[in-house]
PDB file of C-alpha atoms in Angstrom:
ATOM      1  CA  MET Z  91      28.842  -2.545 -13.552  1.00  0.00           C
ATOM      2  CA  ARG Z  92      26.173  -1.813 -11.025  1.00  0.00           C
ATOM      3  CA  LEU Z  93      22.868  -1.735 -12.955  1.00  0.00           C
ATOM      4  CA  HIS Z  94      19.760  -0.592 -11.140  1.00  0.00           C
ATOM      5  CA  ASN Z  95      17.072  -1.388 -13.735  1.00  0.00           C
ATOM      6  CA  CYS Z  96      15.137   1.859 -13.295  1.00  0.00           C
ATOM      7  CA  ALA Z  97      14.759   1.561  -9.608  1.00  0.00           C
ATOM      8  CA  THR Z  98      16.914   0.993  -6.567  1.00  0.00           C
ATOM      9  CA  ALA Z  99      16.716   1.722  -2.928  1.00  0.00           C
ATOM     10  CA  ALA Z 100      17.188   5.447  -2.338  1.00  0.00           C
ATOM     11  CA  LEU Z 101      20.680   6.209  -0.989  1.00  0.00           C
ATOM     12  CA  THR Z 102      21.595   9.168   1.181  1.00  0.00           C
ATOM     13  CA  LEU Z 103      23.725  11.628  -0.744  1.00  0.00           C
ATOM     14  CA  ALA Z 104      26.765  12.867   1.186  1.00  0.00           C
ATOM     15  CA  ILE Z 105      26.612  16.421  -0.048  1.00  0.00           C
ATOM     16  CA  GLY Z 106      24.845  19.537   1.048  1.00  0.00           C
ATOM     17  CA  VAL Z 107      22.716  19.686  -2.074  1.00  0.00           C
ATOM     18  CA  ALA Z 108      19.066  18.856  -1.548  1.00  0.00           C
ATOM     19  CA  LEU Z 109      18.041  15.999  -3.811  1.00  0.00           C
ATOM     20  CA  ALA Z 110      14.434  15.058  -4.231  1.00  0.00           C
ATOM     21  CA  THR Z 111      14.750  11.305  -4.685  1.00  0.00           C
ATOM     22  CA  SER Z 112      12.292   8.777  -6.006  1.00  0.00           C
ATOM     23  CA  THR Z 113      11.116   8.166  -2.452  1.00  0.00           C
ATOM     24  CA  ALA Z 114      10.649  11.810  -1.542  1.00  0.00           C
ATOM     25  CA  TRP Z 115       6.906  12.314  -1.470  1.00  0.00           C
ATOM     26  CA  ALA Z 116       4.619  15.249  -0.858  1.00  0.00           C
ATOM     27  CA  ALA Z 117       3.823  15.732   2.819  1.00  0.00           C
ATOM     28  CA  SER Z 118       0.035  15.630   2.455  1.00  0.00           C
ATOM     29  CA  PRO Z 119      -1.600  12.387   3.678  1.00  0.00           C
ATOM     30  CA  LEU Z 120      -2.978   9.933   1.158  1.00  0.00           C
ATOM     31  CA  PRO Z 121      -6.795  10.246   1.156  1.00  0.00           C
ATOM     32  CA  ILE Z 122      -8.733   6.991   1.201  1.00  0.00           C
ATOM     33  CA  ALA Z 123     -12.173   7.049  -0.360  1.00  0.00           C
ATOM     34  CA  LYS Z 124     -14.841   5.401   1.766  1.00  0.00           C
ATOM     35  CA  PRO Z 125     -15.930   2.740  -0.782  1.00  0.00           C
ATOM     36  CA  GLU Z 126     -12.316   1.555  -1.008  1.00  0.00           C
ATOM     37  CA  SER Z 127     -11.606   1.272   2.726  1.00  0.00           C
ATOM     38  CA  PHE Z 128     -11.257  -2.257   4.073  1.00  0.00           C
ATOM     39  CA  SER Z 129     -10.614  -3.403   7.607  1.00  0.00           C
ATOM     40  CA  VAL Z 130      -9.974  -6.903   6.291  1.00  0.00           C
ATOM     41  CA  ALA Z 131      -9.105  -8.315   2.898  1.00  0.00           C
ATOM     42  CA  PRO Z 132     -12.054  -8.698   0.489  1.00  0.00           C
ATOM     43  CA  ALA Z 133     -13.586 -12.152   0.423  1.00  0.00           C
ATOM     44  CA  SER Z 134     -12.347 -12.785  -3.123  1.00  0.00           C
ATOM     45  CA  LEU Z 135      -8.726 -12.554  -1.959  1.00  0.00           C
ATOM     46  CA  PRO Z 136      -6.930 -15.361  -0.099  1.00  0.00           C
ATOM     47  CA  ALA Z 137      -7.319 -15.152   3.654  1.00  0.00           C
ATOM     48  CA  ASP Z 138      -3.609 -14.479   4.083  1.00  0.00           C
ATOM     49  CA  ALA Z 139      -3.385 -12.030   1.159  1.00  0.00           C
ATOM     50  CA  LEU Z 140      -2.529  -8.989   3.272  1.00  0.00           C
ATOM     51  CA  THR Z 141       0.642 -10.594   4.586  1.00  0.00           C
ATOM     52  CA  LYS Z 142       1.801 -12.016   1.268  1.00  0.00           C
ATOM     53  CA  PRO Z 143       4.513 -10.334  -0.813  1.00  0.00           C
ATOM     54  CA  ALA Z 144       2.541  -8.055  -3.099  1.00  0.00           C
ATOM     55  CA  LYS Z 145       4.696  -8.959  -6.102  1.00  0.00           C
ATOM     56  CA  THR Z 146       3.437 -12.553  -6.034  1.00  0.00           C
ATOM     57  CA  LEU Z 147      -0.154 -11.286  -6.143  1.00  0.00           C
ATOM     58  CA  PHE Z 148       0.147  -8.530  -8.741  1.00  0.00           C
ATOM     59  CA  GLY Z 149       2.723 -10.348 -10.857  1.00  0.00           C
ATOM     60  CA  THR Z 150       0.302 -13.159 -11.681  1.00  0.00           C
ATOM     61  CA  LYS Z 151      -2.562 -10.962 -12.903  1.00  0.00           C
ATOM     62  CA  PRO Z 152      -2.582 -11.125 -16.723  1.00  0.00           C
ATOM     63  CA  THR Z 153      -5.273  -8.487 -17.296  1.00  0.00           C
ATOM     64  CA  PRO Z 154      -6.117  -5.040 -15.890  1.00  0.00           C
ATOM     65  CA  ALA Z 155      -8.767  -4.318 -13.271  1.00  0.00           C
ATOM     66  CA  GLN Z 156     -12.012  -3.329 -15.001  1.00  0.00           C
ATOM     67  CA  LEU Z 157     -12.444  -0.162 -12.974  1.00  0.00           C
ATOM     68  CA  PRO Z 158     -12.279   3.554 -13.820  1.00  0.00           C
ATOM     69  CA  ALA Z 159      -8.711   4.554 -14.623  1.00  0.00           C
ATOM     70  CA  ALA Z 160      -6.885   5.709 -11.496  1.00  0.00           C
ATOM     71  CA  ALA Z 161      -3.398   5.601 -10.008  1.00  0.00           C
ATOM     72  CA  TYR Z 162      -3.207   4.764  -6.309  1.00  0.00           C
ATOM     73  CA  GLY Z 163      -0.344   5.473  -3.923  1.00  0.00           C
ATOM     74  CA  THR Z 164       3.242   6.278  -4.809  1.00  0.00           C
ATOM     75  CA  TYR Z 165       5.476   5.294  -7.691  1.00  0.00           C
ATOM     76  CA  SER Z 166       7.164   2.636  -5.551  1.00  0.00           C
ATOM     77  CA  LYS Z 167       4.208   1.602  -3.402  1.00  0.00           C
ATOM     78  CA  GLY Z 168       0.907   1.513  -5.220  1.00  0.00           C
ATOM     79  CA  CYS Z 169      -1.178   0.098  -8.060  1.00  0.00           C
ATOM     80  CA  VAL Z 170      -3.283   1.158 -11.049  1.00  0.00           C
ATOM     81  CA  ALA Z 171      -6.897   0.513 -12.035  1.00  0.00           C
ATOM     82  CA  GLY Z 172      -8.264   0.644 -15.551  1.00  0.00           C
ATOM     83  CA  ALA Z 173      -4.833   0.360 -17.143  1.00  0.00           C
ATOM     84  CA  GLN Z 174      -4.487   0.391 -20.918  1.00  0.00           C
ATOM     85  CA  ALA Z 175      -2.004  -1.570 -22.970  1.00  0.00           C
ATOM     86  CA  MET Z 176       0.476   0.374 -25.046  1.00  0.00           C
ATOM     87  CA  PRO Z 177      -0.156  -1.148 -28.496  1.00  0.00           C
ATOM     88  CA  ILE Z 178       2.843  -3.284 -29.356  1.00  0.00           C
ATOM     89  CA  ASN Z 179       3.125  -1.693 -32.815  1.00  0.00           C
ATOM     90  CA  GLY Z 180       2.552   1.803 -34.090  1.00  0.00           C
ATOM     91  CA  PRO Z 181       3.785   3.896 -36.992  1.00  0.00           C
ATOM     92  CA  THR Z 182       6.541   5.367 -34.824  1.00  0.00           C
ATOM     93  CA  TRP Z 183       6.995   2.873 -31.991  1.00  0.00           C
ATOM     94  CA  GLN Z 184       7.454  -0.796 -31.131  1.00  0.00           C
ATOM     95  CA  VAL Z 185       7.163  -2.389 -27.688  1.00  0.00           C
ATOM     96  CA  MET Z 186      10.010  -4.629 -26.564  1.00  0.00           C
ATOM     97  CA  ARG Z 187      10.212  -7.639 -24.200  1.00  0.00           C
ATOM     98  CA  LEU Z 188       6.608  -8.647 -24.755  1.00  0.00           C
ATOM     99  CA  SER Z 189       6.932 -11.781 -22.631  1.00  0.00           C
ATOM    100  CA  ARG Z 190       7.081  -9.621 -19.495  1.00  0.00           C
ATOM    101  CA  ASN Z 191       3.523  -8.279 -20.027  1.00  0.00           C
ATOM    102  CA  ARG Z 192       4.646  -4.907 -18.733  1.00  0.00           C
ATOM    103  CA  ASN Z 193       3.287  -2.669 -21.490  1.00  0.00           C
ATOM    104  CA  TRP Z 194       0.389  -1.456 -19.320  1.00  0.00           C
ATOM    105  CA  GLY Z 195      -0.128   2.033 -17.975  1.00  0.00           C
ATOM    106  CA  HIS Z 196      -2.606   4.664 -16.933  1.00  0.00           C
ATOM    107  CA  PRO Z 197      -4.247   6.011 -20.105  1.00  0.00           C
ATOM    108  CA  ALA Z 198      -2.388   9.295 -19.524  1.00  0.00           C
ATOM    109  CA  LEU Z 199       0.916   7.467 -19.920  1.00  0.00           C
ATOM    110  CA  VAL Z 200      -0.157   5.676 -23.090  1.00  0.00           C
ATOM    111  CA  ASP Z 201      -1.284   9.007 -24.574  1.00  0.00           C
ATOM    112  CA  TYR Z 202       2.020  10.623 -23.636  1.00  0.00           C
ATOM    113  CA  LEU Z 203       4.094   7.857 -25.233  1.00  0.00           C
ATOM    114  CA  LYS Z 204       2.097   8.023 -28.461  1.00  0.00           C
ATOM    115  CA  ASP Z 205       2.570  11.797 -28.584  1.00  0.00           C
ATOM    116  CA  LEU Z 206       6.317  11.518 -28.021  1.00  0.00           C
ATOM    117  CA  ALA Z 207       6.613   8.738 -30.606  1.00  0.00           C
ATOM    118  CA  ASN Z 208       4.735  10.780 -33.184  1.00  0.00           C
ATOM    119  CA  ASP Z 209       7.066  13.750 -32.604  1.00  0.00           C
ATOM    120  CA  ALA Z 210      10.240  11.651 -32.781  1.00  0.00           C
ATOM    121  CA  PRO Z 211      10.776  11.563 -36.586  1.00  0.00           C
ATOM    122  CA  ALA Z 212      10.780  15.363 -36.812  1.00  0.00           C
ATOM    123  CA  LEU Z 213      13.665  15.320 -34.320  1.00  0.00           C
ATOM    124  CA  GLY Z 214      15.655  12.906 -36.479  1.00  0.00           C
ATOM    125  CA  TRP Z 215      14.701   9.849 -34.363  1.00  0.00           C
ATOM    126  CA  ASN Z 216      13.040   7.125 -36.415  1.00  0.00           C
ATOM    127  CA  GLY Z 217      10.707   5.977 -33.649  1.00  0.00           C
ATOM    128  CA  LEU Z 218      10.617   4.702 -30.083  1.00  0.00           C
ATOM    129  CA  LEU Z 219      11.552   1.290 -28.746  1.00  0.00           C
ATOM    130  CA  VAL Z 220       9.422   1.145 -25.621  1.00  0.00           C
ATOM    131  CA  GLY Z 221      10.549  -0.919 -22.650  1.00  0.00           C
ATOM    132  CA  ASP Z 222       8.738  -1.584 -19.380  1.00  0.00           C
ATOM    133  CA  LEU Z 223       5.710   0.408 -18.280  1.00  0.00           C
ATOM    134  CA  ALA Z 224       3.788  -1.448 -15.556  1.00  0.00           C
ATOM    135  CA  GLN Z 225       2.071  -4.755 -14.944  1.00  0.00           C
ATOM    136  CA  PRO Z 226      -1.636  -4.924 -15.857  1.00  0.00           C
ATOM    137  CA  ARG Z 227      -2.629  -3.837 -12.351  1.00  0.00           C
ATOM    138  CA  GLY Z 228       0.634  -2.185 -11.426  1.00  0.00           C
ATOM    139  CA  GLY Z 229       1.956  -3.049  -7.985  1.00  0.00           C
ATOM    140  CA  PRO Z 230       5.399  -4.435  -7.136  1.00  0.00           C
ATOM    141  CA  MET Z 231       7.003  -6.419  -9.938  1.00  0.00           C
ATOM    142  CA  THR Z 232       8.227  -9.972  -9.738  1.00  0.00           C
ATOM    143  CA  SER Z 233      11.712  -8.796 -10.770  1.00  0.00           C
ATOM    144  CA  GLY Z 234      13.578  -5.632 -11.572  1.00  0.00           C
ATOM    145  CA  HIS Z 235      12.003  -2.273 -10.850  1.00  0.00           C
ATOM    146  CA  ALA Z 236      11.070  -0.970  -7.438  1.00  0.00           C
ATOM    147  CA  SER Z 237       8.972   1.775  -9.034  1.00  0.00           C
ATOM    148  CA  HIS Z 238       6.739   1.438 -12.153  1.00  0.00           C
ATOM    149  CA  GLN Z 239       3.855   0.542  -9.810  1.00  0.00           C
ATOM    150  CA  ILE Z 240       1.103   3.067 -10.568  1.00  0.00           C
ATOM    151  CA  GLY Z 241       1.142   3.113 -14.358  1.00  0.00           C
ATOM    152  CA  LEU Z 242       2.972   6.439 -14.726  1.00  0.00           C
ATOM    153  CA  ASP Z 243       6.556   5.246 -15.402  1.00  0.00           C
ATOM    154  CA  ALA Z 244       7.989   4.109 -18.731  1.00  0.00           C
ATOM    155  CA  ASP Z 245      11.423   3.152 -20.057  1.00  0.00           C
ATOM    156  CA  ILE Z 246      12.402   4.318 -23.541  1.00  0.00           C
ATOM    157  CA  TRP Z 247      15.431   2.716 -25.134  1.00  0.00           C
ATOM    158  CA  LEU Z 248      18.345   4.830 -26.314  1.00  0.00           C
ATOM    159  CA  ARG Z 249      18.226   2.883 -29.552  1.00  0.00           C
ATOM    160  CA  PRO Z 250      15.959   4.115 -32.361  1.00  0.00           C
ATOM    161  CA  MET Z 251      13.304   1.956 -33.928  1.00  0.00           C
ATOM    162  CA  PRO Z 252      14.587   0.167 -37.045  1.00  0.00           C
ATOM    163  CA  ASN Z 253      13.085   0.503 -40.515  1.00  0.00           C
ATOM    164  CA  LYS Z 254      11.382  -2.837 -40.078  1.00  0.00           C
ATOM    165  CA  ARG Z 255       9.034  -4.490 -37.630  1.00  0.00           C
ATOM    166  CA  TYR Z 256      10.877  -6.661 -35.128  1.00  0.00           C
ATOM    167  CA  SER Z 257       9.770 -10.271 -34.783  1.00  0.00           C
ATOM    168  CA  ARG Z 258       8.736 -11.651 -31.406  1.00  0.00           C
ATOM    169  CA  TRP Z 259      12.129 -13.320 -31.125  1.00  0.00           C
ATOM    170  CA  GLU Z 260      13.948 -10.069 -31.865  1.00  0.00           C
ATOM    171  CA  ARG Z 261      11.910  -8.216 -29.277  1.00  0.00           C
ATOM    172  CA  GLU Z 262      13.155 -10.640 -26.660  1.00  0.00           C
ATOM    173  CA  ASN Z 263      16.775 -10.774 -27.786  1.00  0.00           C
ATOM    174  CA  VAL Z 264      17.807  -7.493 -29.415  1.00  0.00           C
ATOM    175  CA  SER Z 265      19.765  -5.510 -26.839  1.00  0.00           C
ATOM    176  CA  ALA Z 266      19.501  -1.909 -25.825  1.00  0.00           C
ATOM    177  CA  ILE Z 267      22.713   0.085 -26.324  1.00  0.00           C
ATOM    178  CA  SER Z 268      24.746   1.607 -23.512  1.00  0.00           C
ATOM    179  CA  MET Z 269      25.833   5.205 -24.039  1.00  0.00           C
ATOM    180  CA  LEU Z 270      28.782   4.969 -21.624  1.00  0.00           C
ATOM    181  CA  LYS Z 271      32.399   5.411 -22.614  1.00  0.00           C
ATOM    182  CA  GLY Z 272      33.588   2.882 -20.037  1.00  0.00           C
ATOM    183  CA  ASN Z 273      33.198   1.328 -16.595  1.00  0.00           C
ATOM    184  CA  MET Z 274      32.067   4.037 -14.168  1.00  0.00           C
ATOM    185  CA  GLU Z 275      33.101   1.997 -11.124  1.00  0.00           C
ATOM    186  CA  LEU Z 276      36.846   2.295 -11.749  1.00  0.00           C
ATOM    187  CA  PRO Z 277      38.758   4.903  -9.721  1.00  0.00           C
ATOM    188  CA  GLY Z 278      39.241   8.060 -11.761  1.00  0.00           C
ATOM    189  CA  ALA Z 279      37.019   6.781 -14.577  1.00  0.00           C
ATOM    190  CA  ASP Z 280      35.967   9.078 -17.407  1.00  0.00           C
ATOM    191  CA  ARG Z 281      32.249   9.155 -16.651  1.00  0.00           C
ATOM    192  CA  SER Z 282      31.169  10.441 -20.028  1.00  0.00           C
ATOM    193  CA  VAL Z 283      29.079   9.237 -22.932  1.00  0.00           C
ATOM    194  CA  ASP Z 284      30.733   7.470 -25.845  1.00  0.00           C
ATOM    195  CA  PRO Z 285      30.862  10.003 -28.701  1.00  0.00           C
ATOM    196  CA  GLN Z 286      30.669   7.121 -31.165  1.00  0.00           C
ATOM    197  CA  ARG Z 287      27.198   6.278 -29.830  1.00  0.00           C
ATOM    198  CA  TRP Z 288      25.738   9.400 -28.272  1.00  0.00           C
ATOM    199  CA  THR Z 289      24.404  12.017 -30.692  1.00  0.00           C
ATOM    200  CA  ASP Z 290      22.595  15.328 -30.594  1.00  0.00           C
ATOM    201  CA  THR Z 291      19.526  13.432 -31.760  1.00  0.00           C
ATOM    202  CA  HIS Z 292      19.505  11.533 -28.453  1.00  0.00           C
ATOM    203  CA  ALA Z 293      19.630  14.887 -26.690  1.00  0.00           C
ATOM    204  CA  ARG Z 294      16.814  16.360 -28.787  1.00  0.00           C
ATOM    205  CA  LEU Z 295      14.579  13.378 -28.011  1.00  0.00           C
ATOM    206  CA  ILE Z 296      15.150  13.630 -24.256  1.00  0.00           C
ATOM    207  CA  ARG Z 297      14.645  17.400 -24.383  1.00  0.00           C
ATOM    208  CA  ARG Z 298      11.326  16.927 -26.166  1.00  0.00           C
ATOM    209  CA  ALA Z 299      10.324  14.281 -23.606  1.00  0.00           C
ATOM    210  CA  ALA Z 300      11.197  16.570 -20.684  1.00  0.00           C
ATOM    211  CA  GLN Z 301       9.456  19.671 -22.044  1.00  0.00           C
ATOM    212  CA  ASP Z 302       6.018  18.061 -21.873  1.00  0.00           C
ATOM    213  CA  PRO Z 303       4.090  19.530 -18.889  1.00  0.00           C
ATOM    214  CA  ARG Z 304       2.770  16.075 -17.994  1.00  0.00           C
ATOM    215  CA  VAL Z 305       6.279  14.948 -16.981  1.00  0.00           C
ATOM    216  CA  ALA Z 306       7.443  14.992 -13.361  1.00  0.00           C
ATOM    217  CA  ARG Z 307      10.955  13.606 -13.873  1.00  0.00           C
ATOM    218  CA  ILE Z 308      13.185  11.882 -16.371  1.00  0.00           C
ATOM    219  CA  PHE Z 309      15.968   9.679 -15.007  1.00  0.00           C
ATOM    220  CA  VAL Z 310      19.233   9.270 -16.924  1.00  0.00           C
ATOM    221  CA  SER Z 311      22.781   8.179 -16.228  1.00  0.00           C
ATOM    222  CA  PRO Z 312      24.983  10.957 -14.795  1.00  0.00           C
ATOM    223  CA  ALA Z 313      27.085  10.646 -17.962  1.00  0.00           C
ATOM    224  CA  ILE Z 314      24.008  11.436 -20.044  1.00  0.00           C
ATOM    225  CA  LYS Z 315      23.026  14.296 -17.762  1.00  0.00           C
ATOM    226  CA  LYS Z 316      26.519  15.734 -18.292  1.00  0.00           C
ATOM    227  CA  ALA Z 317      26.090  15.447 -22.067  1.00  0.00           C
ATOM    228  CA  LEU Z 318      22.696  17.162 -21.894  1.00  0.00           C
ATOM    229  CA  CYS Z 319      24.119  20.005 -19.813  1.00  0.00           C
ATOM    230  CA  GLU Z 320      26.767  20.542 -22.494  1.00  0.00           C
ATOM    231  CA  PHE Z 321      24.253  20.213 -25.338  1.00  0.00           C
ATOM    232  CA  GLU Z 322      21.791  22.916 -24.315  1.00  0.00           C
ATOM    233  CA  THR Z 323      22.846  26.449 -25.290  1.00  0.00           C
ATOM    234  CA  GLY Z 324      19.403  28.062 -25.061  1.00  0.00           C
ATOM    235  CA  ASN Z 325      16.555  27.736 -22.567  1.00  0.00           C
ATOM    236  CA  ARG Z 326      17.731  25.356 -19.858  1.00  0.00           C
ATOM    237  CA  ASP Z 327      14.492  25.085 -17.880  1.00  0.00           C
ATOM    238  CA  TRP Z 328      13.815  21.529 -19.058  1.00  0.00           C
ATOM    239  CA  LEU Z 329      17.112  20.305 -17.573  1.00  0.00           C
ATOM    240  CA  ARG Z 330      15.614  20.638 -14.088  1.00  0.00           C
ATOM    241  CA  THR Z 331      13.284  17.764 -14.921  1.00  0.00           C
ATOM    242  CA  VAL Z 332      16.131  15.465 -16.044  1.00  0.00           C
ATOM    243  CA  ARG Z 333      17.715  13.854 -12.976  1.00  0.00           C
ATOM    244  CA  ALA Z 334      20.947  11.883 -12.708  1.00  0.00           C
ATOM    245  CA  TRP Z 335      20.484   8.389 -11.270  1.00  0.00           C
ATOM    246  CA  TRP Z 336      22.181   5.024 -11.139  1.00  0.00           C
ATOM    247  CA  GLY Z 337      21.835   2.859 -14.236  1.00  0.00           C
ATOM    248  CA  HIS Z 338      19.774   4.449 -17.019  1.00  0.00           C
ATOM    249  CA  HIS Z 339      22.555   4.409 -19.613  1.00  0.00           C
ATOM    250  CA  TYR Z 340      20.685   2.001 -21.938  1.00  0.00           C
ATOM    251  CA  HIS Z 341      17.384   3.853 -21.672  1.00  0.00           C
ATOM    252  CA  PHE Z 342      15.775   6.919 -20.133  1.00  0.00           C
ATOM    253  CA  HIS Z 343      12.962   6.630 -17.620  1.00  0.00           C
ATOM    254  CA  VAL Z 344       9.971   8.948 -17.939  1.00  0.00           C
ATOM    255  CA  ARG Z 345       7.764   9.568 -14.898  1.00  0.00           C
ATOM    256  CA  LEU Z 346       4.493  11.457 -15.247  1.00  0.00           C
ATOM    257  CA  LYS Z 347       2.766  13.606 -12.663  1.00  0.00           C
ATOM    258  CA  CYS Z 348      -0.389  12.256 -11.068  1.00  0.00           C
ATOM    259  CA  PRO Z 349      -3.200  12.706 -13.609  1.00  0.00           C
ATOM    260  CA  GLU Z 350      -6.629  14.184 -13.078  1.00  0.00           C
ATOM    261  CA  GLY Z 351      -9.126  11.739 -11.639  1.00  0.00           C
ATOM    262  CA  SER Z 352      -6.565  10.092  -9.345  1.00  0.00           C
ATOM    263  CA  PRO Z 353      -6.946  11.876  -5.975  1.00  0.00           C
ATOM    264  CA  GLN Z 354      -5.245   9.004  -4.178  1.00  0.00           C
ATOM    265  CA  CYS Z 355      -2.119   9.263  -6.341  1.00  0.00           C
ATOM    266  CA  ARG Z 356       0.825  10.898  -4.585  1.00  0.00           C
ATOM    267  CA  ASN Z 357       3.251  13.094  -6.486  1.00  0.00           C
ATOM    268  CA  GLN Z 358       6.927  13.367  -5.743  1.00  0.00           C
ATOM    269  CA  ALA Z 359       8.187  16.618  -4.366  1.00  0.00           C
ATOM    270  CA  ALA Z 360       9.275  18.964  -7.148  1.00  0.00           C
ATOM    271  CA  PRO Z 361      12.910  18.637  -8.278  1.00  0.00           C
ATOM    272  CA  PRO Z 362      15.411  21.078  -6.745  1.00  0.00           C
ATOM    273  CA  ARG Z 363      15.575  24.446  -8.466  1.00  0.00           C
ATOM    274  CA  GLY Z 364      18.160  24.999 -11.147  1.00  0.00           C
ATOM    275  CA  ASP Z 365      19.350  22.924 -14.069  1.00  0.00           C
ATOM    276  CA  GLY Z 366      21.125  20.276 -11.962  1.00  0.00           C
ATOM    277  CA  CYS Z 367      24.378  20.833 -13.845  1.00  0.00           C
ATOM    278  CA  GLY Z 368      26.466  22.213 -10.958  1.00  0.00           C
ATOM    279  CA  ALA Z 369      27.738  20.781  -7.671  1.00  0.00           C
ATOM    280  CA  GLU Z 370      25.098  18.073  -7.615  1.00  0.00           C
ATOM    281  CA  LEU Z 371      26.289  16.677 -10.941  1.00  0.00           C
ATOM    282  CA  ASP Z 372      29.940  17.033  -9.887  1.00  0.00           C
ATOM    283  CA  TRP Z 373      29.221  14.614  -7.043  1.00  0.00           C
ATOM    284  CA  TRP Z 374      27.594  12.118  -9.389  1.00  0.00           C
ATOM    285  CA  LEU Z 375      30.677  12.213 -11.623  1.00  0.00           C
ATOM    286  CA  SER Z 376      33.146  11.744  -8.754  1.00  0.00           C
ATOM    287  CA  ASP Z 377      34.450   8.417  -7.446  1.00  0.00           C
ATOM    288  CA  GLU Z 378      32.329   8.563  -4.297  1.00  0.00           C
ATOM    289  CA  PRO Z 379      29.047   7.140  -5.574  1.00  0.00           C
ATOM    290  CA  TRP Z 380      30.688   4.567  -7.856  1.00  0.00           C
ATOM    291  CA  VAL Z 381      33.906   3.066  -6.515  1.00  0.00           C
ATOM    292  CA  PRO Z 382      33.057   0.238  -4.084  1.00  0.00           C
ATOM    293  CA  ASP Z 383      34.368   0.575  -0.548  1.00  0.00           C
ATOM    294  CA  PRO Z 384      36.197  -2.699   0.250  1.00  0.00           C
ATOM    295  CA  ASN Z 385      35.500  -2.166   3.962  1.00  0.00           C
ATOM    296  CA  ALA Z 386      31.784  -1.544   3.590  1.00  0.00           C
ATOM    297  CA  LYS Z 387      29.440  -4.034   5.181  1.00  0.00           C
ATOM    298  CA  PRO Z 388      27.049  -5.763   2.788  1.00  0.00           C
ATOM    299  CA  ALA Z 389      23.654  -4.091   2.689  1.00  0.00           C
ATOM    300  CA  LYS Z 390      20.892  -6.047   4.358  1.00  0.00           C
ATOM    301  CA  PRO Z 391      18.186  -7.192   1.942  1.00  0.00           C
ATOM    302  CA  LYS Z 392      14.972  -5.233   2.237  1.00  0.00           C
ATOM    303  CA  PRO Z 393      11.847  -7.133   3.251  1.00  0.00           C
ATOM    304  CA  PRO Z 394       9.305  -7.532   0.451  1.00  0.00           C
ATOM    305  CA  VAL Z 395       6.433  -5.085   0.129  1.00  0.00           C
ATOM    306  CA  LEU Z 396       3.259  -6.723   1.421  1.00  0.00           C
ATOM    307  CA  LEU Z 397      -0.272  -6.104   0.216  1.00  0.00           C
ATOM    308  CA  GLN Z 398      -1.039  -4.479   3.563  1.00  0.00           C
ATOM    309  CA  ASP Z 399       1.710  -1.922   2.823  1.00  0.00           C
ATOM    310  CA  LEU Z 400      -0.150  -0.641  -0.241  1.00  0.00           C
ATOM    311  CA  PRO Z 401      -3.153   1.723  -0.312  1.00  0.00           C
ATOM    312  CA  ASN Z 402      -6.379  -0.016   0.656  1.00  0.00           C
ATOM    313  CA  ALA Z 403      -7.756   0.618  -2.821  1.00  0.00           C
ATOM    314  CA  CYS Z 404      -5.175  -1.819  -4.212  1.00  0.00           C
ATOM    315  CA  ARG Z 405      -7.055  -4.679  -2.574  1.00  0.00           C
ATOM    316  CA  ARG Z 406     -10.075  -3.838  -4.660  1.00  0.00           C
ATOM    317  CA  VAL Z 407      -7.900  -3.566  -7.755  1.00  0.00           C
ATOM    318  CA  LEU Z 408      -6.371  -6.960  -7.025  1.00  0.00           C
ATOM    319  CA  ALA Z 409      -9.697  -8.628  -6.221  1.00  0.00           C
ATOM    320  CA  GLN Z 410     -11.282  -7.818  -9.572  1.00  0.00           C
ATOM    321  CA  PRO Z 411     -11.827 -10.959 -11.677  1.00  0.00           C
TER     322      PRO Z 411
END
């Protein structure tokens, strides 16, 4: 099974349907505020910092930058200042995989997650199990995601919170639950959710998550998108926000719009019009995107993102003690 843990390289879709992918950004240039412009790396950074893989620099910072809260750059090439930690316990949520130290986000994201968690019980969902948000200062991660860099992305497990508080050990070892019926990479596979696992309560939770005006996109498995298209019999406007993507069958990935006070944050282009339940979804459910081509040449590994590839403001974020 090809799992792209909430972020992979964007692939060109071989259909005539316009997809706004996670690397499709607004055309306006990224403004750089004068106090945050550097011609060289700040003195508090190593001399060769600009040419180092950014993940080795951001991945070792255990605490956030003590600066006003702001997201800088794009979801897959940026950083965050003034991040807040999502509390690891709440009345209607628990944070998982604490050893990763990825429960940090822009305050707007933390507020959103608390709001969604508080609404969950009324939907029939006991509470949220929250996965990765961002590192304390955002930036590229040491493993896994290509996005989750500016404190506006969060993974929410498709497994409800239990009626007990998980121990530290359980938070590292309890597994998320796949919603898939079977292997999607087999020719002619039934790319649907497992009716023994998927419920209308899952659908109600994702609908509530997508209806919040702070949300830019929600990424789910094509099988889940299919189930959501079949679930909704009323207003379908929220389905436009829910986008089919590789992976995302153990969790759904929420992405917020750039918040106020972050002029150097760059939004994605708006999703294509419509509910996304037509020809675009048909392609996702066909063999083409899933069945490996035995004659295909192996993809060349992408070079790592360097500090110099990120907005200049990220150097200031990184240099904070």
